[in-house]
Amino acid sequence: MALFLKSGTTYRVTNRESMDLHEVLPAGNYVIKKDAMSGQLFLEGIESFEIKGKVYGDTEKTARRILNTFQDRSASTGVMLTGEKGSGKSLLAKMLSVKAAELSVPTIVINAPWTGDEFNSFLQKIDQPCVILFDEFEKVYDRDDQESILTLLDGVFPSKKLFILTCNDKYRVDSHMRNRPGRIYYMMEYKGLDQNFIVEYCMDNLDATEHVHAICKIASMFDQFNFDMLKALVEEMNRYDETPQEALKFLNAKPEFSNEAKYDVDLQIKGIDVPKDMADTLWHGNPFTQTIGIDYKVPSSQTGDRANQDEVVLASSDDEDFTWEGVYFNQGDLKQVDPQGGKFVFVNDDGNRVVLSKVKEKMPQYWDAF
């Protein structure tokens, strides 16, 4: 028996076997495309996300919370995940898709700047719970396109969707999406790995686990200590049986110390402490990237190659006739780092030692304004 498939004003001869009709969209991942001939939007299946290996930190716990909130609420729910690459936001987005599929909820990945009534209506015709994933939202949608998407996020349509937006820079996202729980219910900022993640990963992968605490302290020095950094650091420590401080000298992972940061100076010249009033007391810069140069006073009568002299003569407060001598340290001279105390110890080839202790500025508290 012949069947006729109607599309607009046209009819195509078909049969029952070729018509694979579904009352609901099966769980899986899809992208939106447009038919070049008819101009109609349609879904095309793509490979589903896969989580490989052990998941560290609280990613699964957070995913369960988001999905539970989505199921509990009557309206659509928006979630924004912000942070640099490698910070964990993409893993959470994938986890949400995987966990949603276990609940028979499909994921539609938005990889083009779809906007307008046609796009909105197309999504609303899919009248079942769905995850709508806008990956790298601020890169796919420019400012004007972002404004056009606000209506979709307002939840005025009857169908229930979980909108997930990932972005690297939240300030490139339309301001009308920030501090608006009606549009974006959850805002989660990823500024690096948390301590639980670091400890768990190191205990599984680091040979010398006695260095785990030191790695956690070093991670706190970074504005955003991401998974790529942790993985490389552990790999390098295992390969060369090094401390984290030694491995960081070579890795492309340096804490974001300001070049304008101030440090107290404690100087030793060949084992002799230089009095505070006989040397520079402050040094400005980034100990991880800049050469440290410290000036100290010596008697003008001291001549010759001082670096090769066995006896060190330093100026005293009674010496009126003195000159300034310089001593220098580079990144290869770094021997010890105390991240929490902001302390760096350098010892150069001549046996000279300097300890830099970061001067902590008093940060204003929000209640100071009242």
Tab-separated table of C-alpha atoms in Angstrom:
chain	number	residue	atom	x	y	z
A	1	MET	CA	0.000	0.000	0.000
A	2	ALA	CA	1.429	3.334	-1.075
A	3	LEU	CA	1.574	6.238	1.345
A	4	PHE	CA	1.939	9.929	0.556
A	5	LEU	CA	4.194	12.188	2.646
A	6	LYS	CA	3.037	15.802	2.554
A	7	SER	CA	5.585	18.639	2.864
A	8	GLY	CA	4.021	22.066	2.398
A	9	THR	CA	2.005	21.778	-0.813
A	10	THR	CA	3.982	18.844	-2.142
A	11	TYR	CA	3.397	15.118	-1.729
A	12	ARG	CA	6.006	12.379	-1.966
A	13	VAL	CA	5.210	8.722	-2.526
A	14	THR	CA	6.632	6.661	0.325
A	15	ASN	CA	5.902	3.545	2.357
A	16	ARG	CA	5.397	2.753	6.014
A	17	GLU	CA	8.843	1.164	6.391
A	18	SER	CA	10.651	4.378	5.389
A	19	MET	CA	8.731	6.472	7.901
A	20	ASP	CA	10.499	6.062	11.240
A	21	LEU	CA	8.327	8.239	13.433
A	22	HIS	CA	9.025	8.976	17.120
A	23	GLU	CA	6.685	10.547	19.621
A	24	VAL	CA	9.661	11.911	21.583
A	25	LEU	CA	13.175	12.908	20.627
A	26	PRO	CA	15.475	10.064	21.731
A	27	ALA	CA	18.212	10.814	24.247
A	28	GLY	CA	21.402	11.771	22.464
A	29	ASN	CA	23.225	14.827	21.121
A	30	TYR	CA	22.035	16.918	18.200
A	31	VAL	CA	22.903	20.098	16.295
A	32	ILE	CA	20.509	22.388	14.427
A	33	LYS	CA	20.805	22.740	10.653
A	34	LYS	CA	18.760	24.401	7.917
A	35	ASP	CA	17.570	22.682	4.752
A	36	ALA	CA	18.994	24.591	1.790
A	37	MET	CA	15.948	23.888	-0.375
A	38	SER	CA	13.025	24.343	2.010
A	39	GLY	CA	14.706	26.711	4.485
A	40	GLN	CA	13.339	24.631	7.354
A	41	LEU	CA	15.349	23.897	10.478
A	42	PHE	CA	16.034	20.299	11.438
A	43	LEU	CA	18.101	18.291	13.928
A	44	GLU	CA	21.082	16.170	13.012
A	45	GLY	CA	22.458	13.605	15.417
A	46	ILE	CA	26.094	13.914	16.504
A	47	GLU	CA	28.332	11.823	18.708
A	48	SER	CA	27.286	11.922	22.336
A	49	PHE	CA	29.665	13.211	24.991
A	50	GLU	CA	31.791	10.632	26.761
A	51	ILE	CA	33.499	11.041	30.133
A	52	LYS	CA	36.774	9.106	30.079
A	53	GLY	CA	38.725	8.177	33.171
A	54	LYS	CA	38.085	9.138	36.765
A	55	VAL	CA	36.232	12.373	37.468
A	56	TYR	CA	37.894	14.384	40.229
A	57	GLY	CA	36.473	17.053	42.495
A	58	ASP	CA	32.770	17.784	42.929
A	59	THR	CA	31.772	17.722	39.235
A	60	GLU	CA	29.278	14.877	39.622
A	61	LYS	CA	27.808	16.375	42.798
A	62	THR	CA	27.306	19.731	41.065
A	63	ALA	CA	25.776	18.074	38.006
A	64	ARG	CA	23.268	16.220	40.210
A	65	ARG	CA	22.319	19.481	41.949
A	66	ILE	CA	21.709	21.293	38.662
A	67	LEU	CA	19.616	18.471	37.215
A	68	ASN	CA	17.646	18.122	40.451
A	69	THR	CA	16.895	21.865	40.404
A	70	PHE	CA	15.874	21.659	36.746
A	71	GLN	CA	13.490	18.781	37.434
A	72	ASP	CA	12.062	20.468	40.534
A	73	ARG	CA	11.316	23.811	38.871
A	74	SER	CA	8.259	24.321	36.688
A	75	ALA	CA	9.968	26.742	34.301
A	76	SER	CA	13.090	26.523	32.195
A	77	THR	CA	16.400	26.893	34.020
A	78	GLY	CA	19.507	28.745	32.848
A	79	VAL	CA	23.030	27.920	33.981
A	80	MET	CA	26.146	29.924	33.108
A	81	LEU	CA	29.577	28.340	33.554
A	82	THR	CA	32.447	30.808	33.283
A	83	GLY	CA	36.214	30.377	33.437
A	84	GLU	CA	39.332	29.808	31.371
A	85	LYS	CA	39.946	26.642	29.362
A	86	GLY	CA	41.013	23.737	31.521
A	87	SER	CA	39.237	25.061	34.601
A	88	GLY	CA	36.542	22.371	34.661
A	89	LYS	CA	33.493	24.102	33.215
A	90	SER	CA	33.469	22.070	29.984
A	91	LEU	CA	33.723	18.843	31.972
A	92	LEU	CA	30.656	19.860	33.993
A	93	ALA	CA	28.733	20.708	30.812
A	94	LYS	CA	29.557	17.282	29.375
A	95	MET	CA	28.647	15.618	32.668
A	96	LEU	CA	25.260	17.361	32.636
A	97	SER	CA	24.584	16.050	29.135
A	98	VAL	CA	25.609	12.500	30.069
A	99	LYS	CA	23.529	12.509	33.268
A	100	ALA	CA	20.556	14.018	31.407
A	101	ALA	CA	20.716	11.236	28.815
A	102	GLU	CA	20.396	8.720	31.667
A	103	LEU	CA	17.069	10.450	32.403
A	104	SER	CA	16.074	10.168	28.700
A	105	VAL	CA	16.665	13.911	28.205
A	106	PRO	CA	18.372	14.799	24.884
A	107	THR	CA	20.989	17.535	24.397
A	108	ILE	CA	20.906	20.066	21.563
A	109	VAL	CA	24.300	21.686	20.999
A	110	ILE	CA	24.131	25.246	19.643
A	111	ASN	CA	27.249	25.804	17.541
A	112	ALA	CA	25.990	28.650	15.346
A	113	PRO	CA	24.388	32.025	16.251
A	114	TRP	CA	20.777	30.940	15.800
A	115	THR	CA	18.280	33.667	16.798
A	116	GLY	CA	14.835	34.951	15.966
A	117	ASP	CA	11.261	33.705	15.969
A	118	GLU	CA	11.982	30.772	13.669
A	119	PHE	CA	14.684	29.453	16.003
A	120	ASN	CA	12.609	30.053	19.126
A	121	SER	CA	9.552	28.364	17.637
A	122	PHE	CA	11.620	25.400	16.478
A	123	LEU	CA	12.873	24.766	20.010
A	124	GLN	CA	9.405	25.175	21.476
A	125	LYS	CA	7.976	22.603	19.084
A	126	ILE	CA	10.233	20.113	20.825
A	127	ASP	CA	7.779	19.991	23.712
A	128	GLN	CA	9.785	17.732	26.008
A	129	PRO	CA	12.551	18.479	28.511
A	130	CYS	CA	15.853	19.125	26.716
A	131	VAL	CA	19.336	20.372	27.490
A	132	ILE	CA	20.254	23.304	25.244
A	133	LEU	CA	24.036	23.741	25.327
A	134	PHE	CA	25.537	27.041	24.149
A	135	ASP	CA	29.264	26.237	24.150
A	136	GLU	CA	31.646	29.249	24.201
A	137	PHE	CA	28.592	31.480	24.099
A	138	GLU	CA	30.381	34.832	23.886
A	139	LYS	CA	32.421	33.635	20.876
A	140	VAL	CA	29.471	32.247	18.921
A	141	TYR	CA	27.094	35.142	19.689
A	142	ASP	CA	28.127	38.775	19.274
A	143	ARG	CA	26.540	41.587	21.308
A	144	ASP	CA	23.521	42.054	19.037
A	145	ASP	CA	22.863	38.326	18.786
A	146	GLN	CA	23.087	37.987	22.567
A	147	GLU	CA	20.296	40.550	22.987
A	148	SER	CA	18.164	38.564	20.563
A	149	ILE	CA	18.489	35.430	22.664
A	150	LEU	CA	17.142	37.031	25.870
A	151	THR	CA	13.508	36.231	25.046
A	152	LEU	CA	14.359	32.557	24.781
A	153	LEU	CA	15.957	32.595	28.229
A	154	ASP	CA	13.060	34.446	29.848
A	155	GLY	CA	11.100	31.218	30.110
A	156	VAL	CA	7.896	32.646	28.609
A	157	PHE	CA	7.469	29.604	26.371
A	158	PRO	CA	5.608	26.587	27.762
A	159	SER	CA	8.206	23.886	27.081
A	160	LYS	CA	10.823	23.188	29.740
A	161	LYS	CA	14.511	23.475	28.835
A	162	LEU	CA	17.831	23.440	30.695
A	163	PHE	CA	19.921	26.161	29.067
A	164	ILE	CA	23.664	25.762	29.676
A	165	LEU	CA	25.972	28.564	28.584
A	166	THR	CA	29.748	28.174	28.831
A	167	CYS	CA	31.982	31.205	28.398
A	168	ASN	CA	35.593	32.184	29.034
A	169	ASP	CA	34.858	35.795	29.964
A	170	LYS	CA	31.578	36.626	31.706
A	171	TYR	CA	32.062	40.331	30.971
A	172	ARG	CA	31.669	39.632	27.266
A	173	VAL	CA	28.200	38.292	28.010
A	174	ASP	CA	25.236	40.681	27.822
A	175	SER	CA	24.829	42.476	31.154
A	176	HIS	CA	21.101	41.654	31.145
A	177	MET	CA	22.029	38.020	31.794
A	178	ARG	CA	24.036	38.764	34.926
A	179	ASN	CA	22.270	39.067	38.284
A	180	ARG	CA	19.044	37.900	36.630
A	181	PRO	CA	18.097	34.522	38.152
A	182	GLY	CA	14.899	34.612	36.103
A	183	ARG	CA	17.046	34.120	33.000
A	184	ILE	CA	20.224	32.541	34.352
A	185	TYR	CA	19.379	30.772	37.597
A	186	TYR	CA	22.885	29.519	38.393
A	187	MET	CA	26.154	31.375	37.741
A	188	MET	CA	29.229	29.248	38.453
A	189	GLU	CA	32.686	30.766	38.150
A	190	TYR	CA	35.661	28.482	37.669
A	191	LYS	CA	38.840	30.224	38.797
A	192	GLY	CA	40.941	27.105	38.968
A	193	LEU	CA	40.914	23.704	40.603
A	194	ASP	CA	39.788	23.408	44.193
A	195	GLN	CA	41.960	21.743	46.828
A	196	ASN	CA	39.909	18.538	46.961
A	197	PHE	CA	40.428	18.046	43.220
A	198	ILE	CA	44.196	18.621	43.514
A	199	VAL	CA	44.624	16.281	46.490
A	200	GLU	CA	42.567	13.486	44.928
A	201	TYR	CA	44.387	13.720	41.585
A	202	CYS	CA	47.835	13.801	43.196
A	203	MET	CA	47.106	10.847	45.470
A	204	ASP	CA	46.194	8.816	42.359
A	205	ASN	CA	48.967	9.995	40.030
A	206	LEU	CA	51.896	11.525	41.946
A	207	ASP	CA	54.739	9.191	42.906
A	208	ALA	CA	56.037	11.302	45.826
A	209	THR	CA	52.763	12.028	47.607
A	210	GLU	CA	54.593	13.806	50.432
A	211	HIS	CA	54.628	16.841	48.111
A	212	VAL	CA	50.820	17.063	47.834
A	213	HIS	CA	50.559	19.769	50.498
A	214	ALA	CA	53.256	21.829	48.764
A	215	ILE	CA	51.406	21.558	45.440
A	216	CYS	CA	48.205	22.819	47.085
A	217	LYS	CA	50.057	25.806	48.513
A	218	ILE	CA	51.676	26.582	45.165
A	219	ALA	CA	48.299	26.306	43.402
A	220	SER	CA	46.978	29.033	45.725
A	221	MET	CA	49.561	31.425	44.242
A	222	PHE	CA	47.888	31.212	40.830
A	223	ASP	CA	44.876	33.247	39.874
A	224	GLN	CA	43.626	30.214	37.933
A	225	PHE	CA	45.483	26.945	38.491
A	226	ASN	CA	43.935	24.671	35.855
A	227	PHE	CA	44.043	20.958	35.100
A	228	ASP	CA	46.635	21.328	32.341
A	229	MET	CA	49.018	22.900	34.868
A	230	LEU	CA	48.391	20.212	37.485
A	231	LYS	CA	48.794	17.372	35.018
A	232	ALA	CA	52.057	18.805	33.632
A	233	LEU	CA	53.438	19.495	37.115
A	234	VAL	CA	52.751	15.947	38.317
A	235	GLU	CA	54.182	14.506	35.110
A	236	GLU	CA	57.393	16.549	35.436
A	237	MET	CA	57.821	15.722	39.127
A	238	ASN	CA	57.421	12.006	38.430
A	239	ARG	CA	59.825	12.088	35.486
A	240	TYR	CA	62.696	13.830	37.283
A	241	ASP	CA	61.898	12.999	40.929
A	242	GLU	CA	61.693	16.704	41.727
A	243	THR	CA	59.919	18.943	44.181
A	244	PRO	CA	57.130	21.115	42.757
A	245	GLN	CA	59.340	24.185	43.184
A	246	GLU	CA	62.065	22.613	41.045
A	247	ALA	CA	59.644	21.493	38.338
A	248	LEU	CA	58.017	24.931	38.099
A	249	LYS	CA	61.333	26.524	37.131
A	250	PHE	CA	60.970	24.934	33.700
A	251	LEU	CA	57.232	24.567	33.120
A	252	ASN	CA	55.151	27.076	31.205
A	253	ALA	CA	53.159	27.732	34.374
A	254	LYS	CA	54.047	30.803	36.412
A	255	PRO	CA	51.996	32.436	39.184
A	256	GLU	CA	50.486	35.804	38.323
A	257	PHE	CA	52.608	37.887	40.660
A	258	SER	CA	52.352	41.568	39.855
A	259	ASN	CA	55.456	43.316	38.571
A	260	GLU	CA	54.556	46.071	41.051
A	261	ALA	CA	54.441	43.799	44.124
A	262	LYS	CA	56.684	44.836	47.042
A	263	TYR	CA	58.979	42.536	49.043
A	264	ASP	CA	60.994	42.983	52.228
A	265	VAL	CA	64.653	42.069	51.735
A	266	ASP	CA	66.877	39.972	54.015
A	267	LEU	CA	70.344	39.698	52.482
A	268	GLN	CA	73.338	37.529	53.278
A	269	ILE	CA	76.715	37.923	51.588
A	270	LYS	CA	78.675	34.689	51.913
A	271	GLY	CA	76.939	33.784	55.153
A	272	ILE	CA	77.108	37.236	56.741
A	273	ASP	CA	73.811	39.028	57.423
A	274	VAL	CA	73.734	42.508	55.943
A	275	PRO	CA	72.147	44.998	58.393
A	276	LYS	CA	68.886	46.502	57.224
A	277	ASP	CA	70.330	50.025	57.128
A	278	MET	CA	73.236	48.824	54.960
A	279	ALA	CA	71.192	47.423	52.043
A	280	ASP	CA	68.039	47.847	50.020
A	281	THR	CA	65.102	47.075	52.273
A	282	LEU	CA	62.466	46.738	49.530
A	283	TRP	CA	62.395	45.062	46.132
A	284	HIS	CA	59.645	45.554	43.535
A	285	GLY	CA	58.766	43.003	40.868
A	286	ASN	CA	57.857	39.404	40.068
A	287	PRO	CA	60.292	36.889	41.632
A	288	PHE	CA	59.306	34.221	39.107
A	289	THR	CA	60.121	36.205	35.975
A	290	GLN	CA	62.596	38.964	36.845
A	291	THR	CA	66.239	39.110	37.890
A	292	ILE	CA	66.566	40.202	41.511
A	293	GLY	CA	69.164	42.897	42.026
A	294	ILE	CA	69.958	44.092	45.570
A	295	ASP	CA	72.397	46.886	46.428
A	296	TYR	CA	74.359	46.941	49.685
A	297	LYS	CA	77.025	49.198	51.162
A	298	VAL	CA	80.726	48.318	51.309
A	299	PRO	CA	83.655	50.457	52.551
A	300	SER	CA	85.268	52.452	49.774
A	301	SER	CA	88.595	50.975	50.868
A	302	GLN	CA	87.445	47.489	49.846
A	303	THR	CA	88.757	46.928	46.350
A	304	GLY	CA	89.309	44.077	43.947
A	305	ASP	CA	87.087	41.291	42.855
A	306	ARG	CA	84.851	41.017	45.905
A	307	ALA	CA	83.090	37.936	44.568
A	308	ASN	CA	86.339	35.942	44.833
A	309	GLN	CA	87.460	37.233	48.217
A	310	ASP	CA	87.291	34.746	51.094
A	311	GLU	CA	86.778	37.490	53.656
A	312	VAL	CA	83.743	39.712	53.276
A	313	VAL	CA	83.951	43.247	54.588
A	314	LEU	CA	80.669	45.120	54.898
A	315	ALA	CA	80.135	48.759	55.661
A	316	SER	CA	78.835	49.680	59.092
A	317	SER	CA	76.693	52.570	60.207
A	318	ASP	CA	79.894	54.344	61.355
A	319	ASP	CA	81.471	54.298	57.906
A	320	GLU	CA	81.106	57.641	56.222
A	321	ASP	CA	83.094	56.612	53.149
A	322	PHE	CA	81.281	53.767	51.382
A	323	THR	CA	80.145	52.676	47.961
A	324	TRP	CA	77.209	50.600	46.741
A	325	GLU	CA	77.796	47.048	45.541
A	326	GLY	CA	75.213	45.001	43.634
A	327	VAL	CA	74.365	41.322	43.998
A	328	TYR	CA	72.078	39.490	41.578
A	329	PHE	CA	69.869	36.396	41.568
A	330	ASN	CA	67.960	34.786	38.707
A	331	GLN	CA	65.226	32.145	38.434
A	332	GLY	CA	67.783	29.330	38.473
A	333	ASP	CA	68.838	30.465	41.970
A	334	LEU	CA	65.372	29.942	43.454
A	335	LYS	CA	65.689	27.356	46.227
A	336	GLN	CA	62.504	27.604	48.258
A	337	VAL	CA	58.995	29.013	47.958
A	338	ASP	CA	56.486	29.591	50.737
A	339	PRO	CA	53.281	30.417	48.817
A	340	GLN	CA	51.099	31.213	51.815
A	341	GLY	CA	53.731	33.448	53.412
A	342	GLY	CA	54.709	34.954	50.068
A	343	LYS	CA	58.376	34.137	50.763
A	344	PHE	CA	61.081	33.329	48.210
A	345	VAL	CA	64.620	32.136	48.986
A	346	PHE	CA	67.376	32.578	46.386
A	347	VAL	CA	70.999	31.399	46.661
A	348	ASN	CA	73.388	32.212	43.802
A	349	ASP	CA	76.579	30.462	42.706
A	350	ASP	CA	78.706	32.748	44.912
A	351	GLY	CA	76.879	31.560	48.019
A	352	ASN	CA	74.987	34.818	48.476
A	353	ARG	CA	71.438	34.493	49.779
A	354	VAL	CA	68.375	36.695	49.701
A	355	VAL	CA	64.957	36.135	51.228
A	356	LEU	CA	62.077	38.119	49.721
A	357	SER	CA	58.958	38.384	51.880
A	358	LYS	CA	55.902	39.848	50.210
A	359	VAL	CA	54.551	42.997	51.808
A	360	LYS	CA	50.851	42.344	52.353
A	361	GLU	CA	48.630	45.279	51.566
A	362	LYS	CA	45.557	45.759	53.738
A	363	MET	CA	42.530	45.014	51.590
A	364	PRO	CA	39.446	47.173	52.181
A	365	GLN	CA	36.427	45.255	53.450
A	366	TYR	CA	33.009	45.864	52.000
A	367	TRP	CA	31.656	46.911	55.385
A	368	ASP	CA	34.245	49.715	55.534
A	369	ALA	CA	31.902	51.683	53.278
A	370	PHE	CA	29.223	51.866	55.972
